[in-house]
GROMACS .gro file of C-alpha atoms in nm:
model
  461
    1MET     CA    1   0.413  -5.321   5.057
    2HIS     CA    2   0.764  -5.165   5.038
    3ARG     CA    3   0.981  -5.357   4.791
    4THR     CA    4   1.218  -5.101   4.628
    5SER     CA    5   1.332  -4.739   4.636
    6LYS     CA    6   1.092  -4.508   4.451
    7PRO     CA    7   1.064  -4.129   4.434
    8SER     CA    8   0.752  -3.931   4.516
    9LEU     CA    9   0.519  -3.895   4.220
   10LEU     CA   10   0.584  -3.520   4.182
   11SER     CA   11   0.963  -3.548   4.218
   12GLY     CA   12   1.024  -3.599   3.846
   13GLY     CA   13   1.342  -3.806   3.874
   14GLY     CA   14   1.657  -3.759   4.080
   15PHE     CA   15   1.757  -3.986   4.372
   16GLY     CA   16   1.579  -4.316   4.361
   17SER     CA   17   1.408  -4.235   4.031
   18ASP     CA   18   1.144  -4.480   3.923
   19PRO     CA   19   1.301  -4.725   3.673
   20SER     CA   20   0.961  -4.779   3.514
   21GLY     CA   21   0.966  -4.413   3.403
   22GLU     CA   22   0.621  -4.342   3.550
   23HIS     CA   23   0.529  -3.972   3.546
   24ALA     CA   24   0.258  -3.789   3.735
   25ASN     CA   25  -0.065  -3.743   3.539
   26LEU     CA   26  -0.166  -3.381   3.607
   27SER     CA   27  -0.493  -3.381   3.411
   28GLY     CA   28  -0.691  -3.338   3.733
   29PHE     CA   29  -0.497  -3.021   3.816
   30VAL     CA   30  -0.558  -2.896   3.461
   31ASN     CA   31  -0.931  -2.946   3.517
   32LEU     CA   32  -0.906  -2.758   3.846
   33VAL     CA   33  -0.722  -2.466   3.682
   34PHE     CA   34  -0.992  -2.450   3.414
   35LEU     CA   35  -1.268  -2.447   3.677
   36LEU     CA   36  -1.086  -2.175   3.873
   37PHE     CA   37  -1.059  -1.973   3.551
   38VAL     CA   38  -1.434  -2.007   3.481
   39VAL     CA   39  -1.540  -1.929   3.839
   40THR     CA   40  -1.302  -1.631   3.869
   41ASN     CA   41  -1.423  -1.479   3.545
   42PHE     CA   42  -1.786  -1.539   3.639
   43ARG     CA   43  -1.720  -1.355   3.965
   44LEU     CA   44  -1.568  -1.063   3.770
   45LEU     CA   45  -1.873  -1.061   3.543
   46LEU     CA   46  -2.108  -1.056   3.841
   47GLU     CA   47  -1.904  -0.784   4.015
   48ASN     CA   48  -1.913  -0.568   3.704
   49LEU     CA   49  -2.290  -0.601   3.670
   50LEU     CA   50  -2.344  -0.523   4.040
   51LEU     CA   51  -2.120  -0.214   4.030
   52ASN     CA   52  -2.208  -0.070   3.689
   53GLY     CA   53  -2.536  -0.226   3.589
   54LEU     CA   54  -2.601  -0.325   3.230
   55ARG     CA   55  -2.444  -0.047   3.023
   56VAL     CA   56  -2.520  -0.208   2.687
   57THR     CA   57  -2.887  -0.215   2.595
   58LEU     CA   58  -3.074  -0.264   2.270
   59PRO     CA   59  -3.210   0.065   2.132
   60SER     CA   60  -3.584   0.115   2.132
   61PHE     CA   61  -3.781   0.200   1.819
   62ALA     CA   62  -3.804   0.562   1.937
   63ASP     CA   63  -3.425   0.576   1.975
   64LEU     CA   64  -3.376   0.436   1.625
   65LEU     CA   65  -3.625   0.686   1.484
   66ARG     CA   66  -3.453   0.976   1.661
   67ASP     CA   67  -3.110   0.863   1.536
   68ALA     CA   68  -3.244   0.830   1.181
   69GLU     CA   69  -3.387   1.183   1.193
   70ALA     CA   70  -3.056   1.320   1.322
   71PHE     CA   71  -2.867   1.134   1.050
   72LEU     CA   72  -3.097   1.261   0.775
   73ASP     CA   73  -3.083   1.620   0.897
   74GLY     CA   74  -2.995   1.835   0.596
   75ALA     CA   75  -2.680   2.009   0.717
   76ALA     CA   76  -2.545   1.707   0.905
   77LEU     CA   77  -2.616   1.474   0.613
   78GLN     CA   78  -2.435   1.706   0.374
   79VAL     CA   79  -2.127   1.706   0.598
   80LYS     CA   80  -2.133   1.325   0.617
   81LEU     CA   81  -2.172   1.289   0.240
   82HIS     CA   82  -1.882   1.525   0.177
   83ALA     CA   83  -1.668   1.327   0.422
   84LEU     CA   84  -1.770   1.003   0.249
   85LEU     CA   85  -1.679   1.142  -0.094
   86ARG     CA   86  -1.341   1.265   0.030
   87THR     CA   87  -1.276   0.925   0.185
   88ALA     CA   88  -1.364   0.745  -0.138
   89ALA     CA   89  -1.140   0.982  -0.334
   90VAL     CA   90  -0.829   0.944  -0.116
   91LEU     CA   91  -0.867   0.564  -0.127
   92ALA     CA   92  -0.958   0.525  -0.495
   93VAL     CA   93  -0.736   0.781  -0.670
   94PRO     CA   94  -0.400   0.614  -0.580
   95ILE     CA   95  -0.540   0.278  -0.696
   96LEU     CA   96  -0.650   0.422  -1.032
   97PHE     CA   97  -0.320   0.606  -1.072
   98ALA     CA   98  -0.116   0.291  -0.999
   99PHE     CA   99  -0.316   0.100  -1.259
  100GLY     CA  100  -0.281   0.382  -1.512
  101LEU     CA  101   0.097   0.387  -1.469
  102GLU     CA  102   0.130   0.017  -1.545
  103ARG     CA  103  -0.111   0.035  -1.839
  104ALA     CA  104   0.093   0.319  -1.986
  105ALA     CA  105   0.413   0.120  -1.935
  106VAL     CA  106   0.289  -0.182  -2.133
  107GLN     CA  107   0.150   0.012  -2.431
  108ARG     CA  108   0.364  -0.017  -2.744
  109THR     CA  109   0.376   0.352  -2.833
  110PRO     CA  110   0.653   0.614  -2.838
  111PHE     CA  111   0.491   0.777  -2.536
  112SER     CA  112   0.498   0.450  -2.339
  113ARG     CA  113   0.872   0.406  -2.403
  114PHE     CA  114   0.922   0.758  -2.271
  115SER     CA  115   0.687   0.705  -1.974
  116ARG     CA  116   0.860   0.382  -1.865
  117ARG     CA  117   1.154   0.593  -1.748
  118PHE     CA  118   0.931   0.766  -1.494
  119VAL     CA  119   0.710   0.476  -1.384
  120ASP     CA  120   0.911   0.389  -1.072
  121PRO     CA  121   0.946   0.749  -0.941
  122LEU     CA  122   0.576   0.813  -1.005
  123HIS     CA  123   0.486   0.489  -0.825
  124ALA     CA  124   0.693   0.605  -0.527
  125ILE     CA  125   0.508   0.938  -0.516
  126ASN     CA  126   0.173   0.762  -0.556
  127VAL     CA  127   0.221   0.508  -0.276
  128GLY     CA  128   0.340   0.787  -0.048
  129ALA     CA  129   0.026   0.986  -0.129
  130SER     CA  130  -0.193   0.679  -0.066
  131LEU     CA  131  -0.081   0.697   0.298
  132ALA     CA  132  -0.020   1.070   0.348
  133LEU     CA  133  -0.353   1.199   0.212
  134PRO     CA  134  -0.582   0.984   0.432
  135ALA     CA  135  -0.362   1.058   0.735
  136ALA     CA  136  -0.384   1.432   0.668
  137LEU     CA  137  -0.759   1.405   0.614
  138VAL     CA  138  -0.817   1.219   0.941
  139GLY     CA  139  -0.580   1.452   1.126
  140THR     CA  140  -0.757   1.770   1.013
  141GLU     CA  141  -1.121   1.660   0.979
  142ARG     CA  142  -1.354   1.535   1.252
  143HIS     CA  143  -1.637   1.383   1.049
  144TYR     CA  144  -1.518   1.022   1.021
  145GLY     CA  145  -1.716   0.852   1.295
  146GLY     CA  146  -1.485   0.964   1.574
  147ALA     CA  147  -1.156   0.798   1.655
  148GLY     CA  148  -1.291   0.455   1.558
  149GLY     CA  149  -1.383   0.571   1.208
  150GLY     CA  150  -1.044   0.736   1.167
  151VAL     CA  151  -0.862   0.420   1.276
  152LEU     CA  152  -1.069   0.213   1.031
  153LEU     CA  153  -0.993   0.452   0.743
  154LEU     CA  154  -0.620   0.447   0.818
  155ILE     CA  155  -0.613   0.067   0.847
  156CYS     CA  156  -0.764   0.058   0.497
  157SER     CA  157  -0.509   0.317   0.381
  158VAL     CA  158  -0.212   0.124   0.523
  159THR     CA  159  -0.345  -0.193   0.358
  160ILE     CA  160  -0.376  -0.017   0.021
  161PHE     CA  161  -0.029   0.136   0.069
  162LEU     CA  162   0.128  -0.207   0.127
  163LYS     CA  163  -0.058  -0.363  -0.167
  164LEU     CA  164   0.036  -0.081  -0.406
  165VAL     CA  165   0.401  -0.110  -0.302
  166SER     CA  166   0.386  -0.480  -0.390
  167TRP     CA  167   0.204  -0.407  -0.719
  168ALA     CA  168   0.470  -0.153  -0.820
  169HIS     CA  169   0.765  -0.363  -0.700
  170VAL     CA  170   0.654  -0.681  -0.878
  171HIS     CA  171   0.582  -0.500  -1.204
  172HIS     CA  172   0.924  -0.334  -1.186
  173ASP     CA  173   1.078  -0.682  -1.162
  174LEU     CA  174   0.859  -0.808  -1.447
  175ARG     CA  175   0.974  -0.521  -1.670
  176GLU     CA  176   1.338  -0.590  -1.583
  177ALA     CA  177   1.287  -0.963  -1.647
  178GLY     CA  178   1.137  -0.875  -1.985
  179LYS     CA  179   1.449  -0.675  -2.072
  180GLU     CA  180   1.664  -0.977  -1.981
  181SER     CA  181   1.461  -1.210  -2.201
  182ARG     CA  182   1.497  -0.963  -2.491
  183GLY     CA  183   1.870  -0.931  -2.431
  184GLU     CA  184   1.843  -0.566  -2.320
  185ALA     CA  185   1.982  -0.633  -1.972
  186GLU     CA  186   2.206  -0.882  -1.798
  187GLY     CA  187   2.121  -1.085  -1.491
  188SER     CA  188   1.918  -1.379  -1.368
  189LEU     CA  189   1.595  -1.210  -1.254
  190ASP     CA  190   1.391  -1.371  -1.532
  191ALA     CA  191   1.520  -1.716  -1.432
  192ARG     CA  192   1.446  -1.652  -1.062
  193LEU     CA  193   1.089  -1.543  -1.138
  194ALA     CA  194   1.031  -1.846  -1.360
  195LYS     CA  195   1.172  -2.077  -1.092
  196TYR     CA  196   0.940  -1.928  -0.827
  197ARG     CA  197   0.634  -1.956  -1.052
  198SER     CA  198   0.708  -2.325  -1.104
  199THR     CA  199   0.663  -2.381  -0.728
  200VAL     CA  200   0.309  -2.236  -0.716
  201SER     CA  201   0.056  -2.521  -0.715
  202ASP     CA  202  -0.325  -2.548  -0.713
  203THR     CA  203  -0.358  -2.258  -0.957
  204ASP     CA  204  -0.688  -2.194  -1.129
  205GLY     CA  205  -0.656  -2.276  -1.499
  206ALA     CA  206  -0.399  -2.119  -1.730
  207SER     CA  207  -0.120  -1.908  -1.582
  208LEU     CA  208  -0.112  -1.533  -1.633
  209HIS     CA  209   0.181  -1.379  -1.815
  210TYR     CA  210   0.307  -1.023  -1.817
  211PRO     CA  211   0.175  -0.790  -1.960
  212ASN     CA  212  -0.161  -0.971  -1.992
  213ASN     CA  213  -0.203  -0.946  -1.615
  214VAL     CA  214  -0.221  -0.564  -1.622
  215THR     CA  215  -0.601  -0.540  -1.614
  216PHE     CA  216  -0.821  -0.351  -1.372
  217GLY     CA  217  -1.002  -0.673  -1.280
  218ASN     CA  218  -0.674  -0.836  -1.181
  219LEU     CA  219  -0.582  -0.537  -0.963
  220LEU     CA  220  -0.927  -0.532  -0.798
  221TRP     CA  221  -0.904  -0.904  -0.721
  222PHE     CA  222  -0.563  -0.847  -0.558
  223LEU     CA  223  -0.703  -0.558  -0.351
  224VAL     CA  224  -0.982  -0.780  -0.215
  225ALA     CA  225  -0.773  -1.097  -0.170
  226PRO     CA  226  -0.634  -1.160   0.182
  227THR     CA  227  -0.271  -1.106   0.084
  228LEU     CA  228  -0.037  -0.808   0.067
  229CYS     CA  229   0.203  -0.966  -0.185
  230TYR     CA  230   0.120  -0.944  -0.554
  231GLN     CA  231   0.212  -1.230  -0.786
  232LEU     CA  232   0.091  -1.357  -1.122
  233ASP     CA  233  -0.045  -1.689  -0.995
  234TYR     CA  234  -0.194  -1.787  -0.659
  235PRO     CA  235  -0.312  -2.117  -0.514
  236ARG     CA  236  -0.690  -2.125  -0.563
  237THR     CA  237  -0.968  -2.341  -0.422
  238PRO     CA  238  -1.205  -2.514  -0.667
  239ARG     CA  239  -1.524  -2.339  -0.554
  240VAL     CA  240  -1.690  -2.117  -0.295
  241ARG     CA  241  -1.840  -2.322  -0.013
  242LYS     CA  242  -2.170  -2.144   0.053
  243THR     CA  243  -2.243  -2.301   0.393
  244TYR     CA  244  -1.896  -2.218   0.522
  245LEU     CA  245  -1.925  -1.867   0.378
  246ILE     CA  246  -2.255  -1.809   0.561
  247SER     CA  247  -2.102  -1.930   0.888
  248LEU     CA  248  -1.813  -1.685   0.843
  249VAL     CA  249  -2.053  -1.397   0.773
  250LEU     CA  250  -2.256  -1.479   1.086
  251ARG     CA  251  -1.940  -1.506   1.298
  252THR     CA  252  -1.815  -1.174   1.162
  253ILE     CA  253  -2.139  -0.997   1.254
  254MET     CA  254  -2.153  -1.157   1.599
  255LEU     CA  255  -1.789  -1.091   1.692
  256TRP     CA  256  -1.774  -0.732   1.567
  257THR     CA  257  -2.097  -0.664   1.759
  258LEU     CA  258  -1.966  -0.833   2.072
  259LEU     CA  259  -1.632  -0.650   2.084
  260PRO     CA  260  -1.766  -0.290   2.115
  261ALA     CA  261  -2.025  -0.408   2.367
  262PHE     CA  262  -1.753  -0.576   2.573
  263VAL     CA  263  -1.542  -0.259   2.565
  264VAL     CA  264  -1.835  -0.045   2.683
  265GLN     CA  265  -1.941  -0.287   2.957
  266TYR     CA  266  -1.604  -0.392   3.100
  267MET     CA  267  -1.323  -0.164   2.989
  268LEU     CA  268  -1.480   0.182   3.006
  269PRO     CA  269  -1.581   0.159   3.377
  270LEU     CA  270  -1.223   0.065   3.468
  271LEU     CA  271  -1.080   0.343   3.254
  272GLU     CA  272  -1.318   0.602   3.398
  273THR     CA  273  -1.209   0.519   3.753
  274SER     CA  274  -0.839   0.533   3.655
  275ILE     CA  275  -0.821   0.907   3.590
  276GLU     CA  276  -0.818   1.010   3.957
  277PRO     CA  277  -0.527   0.786   4.074
  278ILE     CA  278  -0.321   0.888   3.769
  279MET     CA  279  -0.374   1.258   3.837
  280ALA     CA  280  -0.295   1.202   4.205
  281GLY     CA  281   0.015   0.996   4.125
  282ASP     CA  282  -0.106   0.710   4.346
  283VAL     CA  283   0.125   0.430   4.229
  284ALA     CA  284  -0.051   0.153   4.423
  285ARG     CA  285  -0.394   0.239   4.281
  286ILE     CA  286  -0.251   0.283   3.930
  287LEU     CA  287  -0.098  -0.066   3.954
  288ASP     CA  288  -0.434  -0.199   4.075
  289ARG     CA  289  -0.610  -0.044   3.773
  290LEU     CA  290  -0.349  -0.186   3.535
  291LEU     CA  291  -0.395  -0.537   3.672
  292ARG     CA  292  -0.773  -0.504   3.659
  293LEU     CA  293  -0.753  -0.371   3.305
  294ALA     CA  294  -0.523  -0.652   3.190
  295VAL     CA  295  -0.803  -0.910   3.183
  296PRO     CA  296  -1.054  -0.730   2.954
  297VAL     CA  297  -0.774  -0.590   2.735
  298THR     CA  298  -0.640  -0.942   2.683
  299TYR     CA  299  -0.989  -1.070   2.600
  300VAL     CA  300  -1.038  -0.792   2.344
  301TRP     CA  301  -0.697  -0.863   2.193
  302LEU     CA  302  -0.756  -1.239   2.161
  303VAL     CA  303  -1.114  -1.209   2.034
  304GLY     CA  304  -1.003  -0.934   1.795
  305PHE     CA  305  -0.725  -1.161   1.668
  306TYR     CA  306  -0.972  -1.444   1.604
  307ALA     CA  307  -1.229  -1.210   1.447
  308PHE     CA  308  -0.980  -1.053   1.205
  309PHE     CA  309  -0.705  -1.303   1.129
  310HIS     CA  310  -0.924  -1.612   1.128
  311VAL     CA  311  -1.282  -1.516   1.052
  312TRP     CA  312  -1.247  -1.202   0.838
  313LEU     CA  313  -0.946  -1.314   0.634
  314ASN     CA  314  -1.101  -1.657   0.577
  315LEU     CA  315  -1.419  -1.479   0.465
  316LEU     CA  316  -1.222  -1.282   0.205
  317ALA     CA  317  -1.034  -1.598   0.106
  318GLU     CA  318  -1.359  -1.789   0.055
  319LEU     CA  319  -1.508  -1.510  -0.157
  320THR     CA  320  -1.197  -1.489  -0.377
  321ARG     CA  321  -1.120  -1.865  -0.363
  322PHE     CA  322  -0.776  -1.776  -0.227
  323GLY     CA  323  -0.602  -2.103  -0.143
  324ASP     CA  324  -0.314  -2.022   0.094
  325ARG     CA  325  -0.492  -1.954   0.422
  326VAL     CA  326  -0.199  -1.961   0.663
  327PHE     CA  327  -0.273  -1.611   0.797
  328TYR     CA  328  -0.104  -1.689   1.130
  329LYS     CA  329   0.096  -1.964   1.291
  330ALA     CA  330   0.114  -2.083   1.652
  331TRP     CA  331   0.235  -1.747   1.787
  332TRP     CA  332   0.087  -1.825   2.129
  333ASN     CA  333   0.365  -2.082   2.178
  334ALA     CA  334   0.641  -1.830   2.103
  335ILE     CA  335   0.930  -1.853   2.350
  336ASP     CA  336   1.100  -1.538   2.222
  337PHE     CA  337   0.978  -1.209   2.076
  338GLU     CA  338   1.120  -1.275   1.731
  339GLY     CA  339   0.917  -1.596   1.713
  340TYR     CA  340   0.602  -1.399   1.794
  341TRP     CA  341   0.657  -1.134   1.526
  342ARG     CA  342   0.737  -1.403   1.267
  343THR     CA  343   0.412  -1.592   1.328
  344TRP     CA  344   0.150  -1.343   1.456
  345ASN     CA  345   0.065  -1.177   1.122
  346MET     CA  346   0.176  -1.383   0.823
  347PRO     CA  347   0.051  -1.146   0.545
  348VAL     CA  348   0.255  -0.858   0.690
  349HIS     CA  349   0.553  -1.083   0.768
  350MET     CA  350   0.565  -1.207   0.407
  351TRP     CA  351   0.534  -0.849   0.276
  352VAL     CA  352   0.819  -0.728   0.501
  353VAL     CA  353   1.045  -1.016   0.394
  354ARG     CA  354   0.971  -0.971   0.024
  355HIS     CA  355   0.945  -0.593  -0.014
  356ALA     CA  356   1.158  -0.457   0.272
  357PHE     CA  357   1.407  -0.708   0.416
  358PHE     CA  358   1.561  -0.843   0.095
  359PRO     CA  359   1.561  -0.508  -0.094
  360ILE     CA  360   1.733  -0.340   0.203
  361GLN     CA  361   1.989  -0.621   0.213
  362ARG     CA  362   2.058  -0.583  -0.160
  363HIS     CA  363   2.070  -0.204  -0.181
  364VAL     CA  364   2.135  -0.059   0.168
  365THR     CA  365   2.321  -0.292   0.403
  366SER     CA  366   2.414  -0.659   0.423
  367SER     CA  367   2.380  -0.660   0.804
  368LYS     CA  368   2.084  -0.875   0.906
  369VAL     CA  369   2.064  -0.702   1.244
  370LEU     CA  370   2.046  -0.352   1.094
  371THR     CA  371   1.803  -0.470   0.825
  372GLY     CA  372   1.578  -0.624   1.088
  373LEU     CA  373   1.590  -0.301   1.291
  374LEU     CA  374   1.490  -0.093   0.986
  375CYS     CA  375   1.201  -0.330   0.908
  376PHE     CA  376   1.085  -0.318   1.270
  377THR     CA  377   1.102   0.063   1.264
  378LEU     CA  378   0.889   0.071   0.948
  379SER     CA  379   0.628  -0.147   1.118
  380ALA     CA  380   0.633   0.078   1.428
  381VAL     CA  381   0.583   0.391   1.214
  382LEU     CA  382   0.282   0.236   1.036
  383HIS     CA  383   0.130   0.132   1.371
  384GLU     CA  384   0.177   0.487   1.500
  385ILE     CA  385   0.013   0.642   1.192
  386VAL     CA  386  -0.298   0.427   1.242
  387VAL     CA  387  -0.336   0.544   1.603
  388ALA     CA  388  -0.184   0.893   1.626
  389PHE     CA  389  -0.385   1.075   1.359
  390PRO     CA  390  -0.735   0.966   1.473
  391LEU     CA  391  -0.648   1.037   1.839
  392HIS     CA  392  -0.439   1.349   1.759
  393SER     CA  393  -0.170   1.212   1.990
  394TYR     CA  394   0.130   1.334   1.792
  395ARG     CA  395   0.323   1.435   2.105
  396MET     CA  396   0.267   1.097   2.268
  397PRO     CA  397   0.374   0.827   2.016
  398LEU     CA  398   0.286   0.534   2.238
  399ALA     CA  399   0.237   0.281   1.957
  400PHE     CA  400   0.579   0.365   1.814
  401VAL     CA  401   0.752   0.369   2.154
  402GLY     CA  402   0.571   0.050   2.259
  403MET     CA  403   0.694  -0.138   1.955
  404MET     CA  404   1.047   0.001   1.960
  405SER     CA  405   1.077  -0.083   2.331
  406GLN     CA  406   1.059  -0.447   2.224
  407VAL     CA  407   1.383  -0.414   2.025
  408PRO     CA  408   1.607  -0.486   2.327
  409MET     CA  409   1.370  -0.768   2.423
  410LEU     CA  410   1.446  -0.949   2.095
  411PRO     CA  411   1.808  -1.044   2.181
  412LEU     CA  412   1.729  -1.081   2.552
  413SER     CA  413   1.449  -1.331   2.487
  414LYS     CA  414   1.675  -1.517   2.243
  415LEU     CA  415   1.943  -1.537   2.511
  416LEU     CA  416   1.687  -1.660   2.763
  417ARG     CA  417   1.573  -1.929   2.520
  418ARG     CA  418   1.932  -2.043   2.461
  419TYR     CA  419   2.009  -2.082   2.831
  420THR     CA  420   1.679  -2.244   2.928
  421GLN     CA  421   1.640  -2.480   2.632
  422GLY     CA  422   1.615  -2.839   2.746
  423THR     CA  423   1.564  -2.741   3.111
  424ALA     CA  424   1.259  -2.716   3.333
  425PHE     CA  425   1.252  -2.341   3.258
  426GLU     CA  426   1.239  -2.359   2.877
  427GLN     CA  427   0.893  -2.199   2.879
  428ALA     CA  428   1.024  -1.893   3.065
  429GLY     CA  429   1.035  -1.699   2.737
  430ASN     CA  430   0.668  -1.773   2.676
  431PHE     CA  431   0.580  -1.648   3.025
  432LEU     CA  432   0.786  -1.334   2.959
  433PHE     CA  433   0.599  -1.279   2.632
  434TRP     CA  434   0.254  -1.306   2.794
  435VAL     CA  435   0.348  -1.085   3.089
  436THR     CA  436   0.497  -0.817   2.863
  437PHE     CA  437   0.201  -0.803   2.626
  438CYS     CA  438  -0.098  -0.878   2.848
  439PHE     CA  439  -0.006  -0.739   3.190
  440VAL     CA  440   0.225  -0.447   3.110
  441GLY     CA  441   0.237  -0.317   2.753
  442GLN     CA  442  -0.119  -0.326   2.624
  443PRO     CA  443  -0.303  -0.222   2.944
  444LEU     CA  444  -0.057   0.065   2.995
  445CYS     CA  445  -0.100   0.189   2.636
  446VAL     CA  446  -0.480   0.170   2.657
  447LEU     CA  447  -0.478   0.356   2.989
  448LEU     CA  448  -0.246   0.634   2.868
  449TYR     CA  449  -0.437   0.678   2.542
  450TYR     CA  450  -0.763   0.707   2.737
  451VAL     CA  451  -0.613   0.970   2.968
  452HIS     CA  452  -0.486   1.163   2.665
  453ALA     CA  453  -0.827   1.145   2.492
  454THR     CA  454  -1.006   1.259   2.809
  455GLN     CA  455  -0.773   1.555   2.853
  456ALA     CA  456  -0.818   1.650   2.485
  457VAL     CA  457  -1.197   1.648   2.524
  458HIS     CA  458  -1.180   1.867   2.837
  459ALA     CA  459  -0.935   2.105   2.667
  460SER     CA  460  -1.165   2.153   2.366
  461ALA     CA  461  -1.477   2.197   2.580
   0.00000   0.00000   0.00000
């Protein structure tokens, strides 16, 4: 019966608010949204199969035999072997040179004292070559497994570039700290390094000390470990868990098999039917293709994130017993763009802070805004290198433009967060983030890159 004034359950307060503080339980609606999500995606799956058929099939024995014969063909095999040797050379030579420089610097000979003057300039040339040579090779050669092989090679090159920068930077600091401890230089670098080392826990046995760390085994371990920042001691796990390692290997195989199949089955048909409306300038049909493309592109992005940042990096961590496995944070809850870039890729974020942000602040400018802009530009350039050289899209730097277009979004999303914090619209920044990435930026970049690649193929035919 009616005894007192009460609001409707979905009112959420206001006039006649319920003094008992009862709130609506929306778990039933959450279940409904989940069911709608499943049914909608099942319908898209069924529609795709009805329109395009099954485009991904297992190869027959005859197909495998024919591919093996083509691969082992004398002339073709020679070209592939030469490409493999060139790839190994451009990846390995900078690593060997970086190690040789540091070994020469720690030798107690007259030559080593002379060579220490040139270690830093030679490191700078070497790390530049570690990125420039593979990029030039991919940009001029076409025997690296197509665009996918070129992207993979340049991802490896960028990773080696970042690791060698850290290797050179840390050893520069260690040499300077050694001068301080011997009274050859003034400053507090030695004390800062010692203070940081005292905070590293869960290390494996005795700590390494410079120059005993300058061994090829130590450098190889760092190159394999899932980190871009070199240091003398790392948190380590007690042992390799074999069962967990096997599960990671199986997940790696399954996911990296699933992703290309998903692209072929779901993304390629949409891309193939997008050429005509783009050439005709039909805005409505282009928008339709973008919205259709948003779903599979988002799936590829999320599955790719899980496959790389969780499965692959944990696999490397388990093999090397690397202890600090925070490779990402809860970026999906980001309510501004800065929060996303701080949490999406923790190895790169830590490298940027350590080897770009603070050095720029010390030696270039004290402005945090300008320093952040320079760091963001560096990241955009590296993204563009990975994509532009394999696709030969030098005149269309979409990766660079796509990243730099987020620069004005950084202060705008911060402003939005400030004005909506504590209100019913405080998640507006998170909605803006998802819309920008999943429904505008990424589908548009994929579509434009596909159009460019298609035009390049027709032009060369």
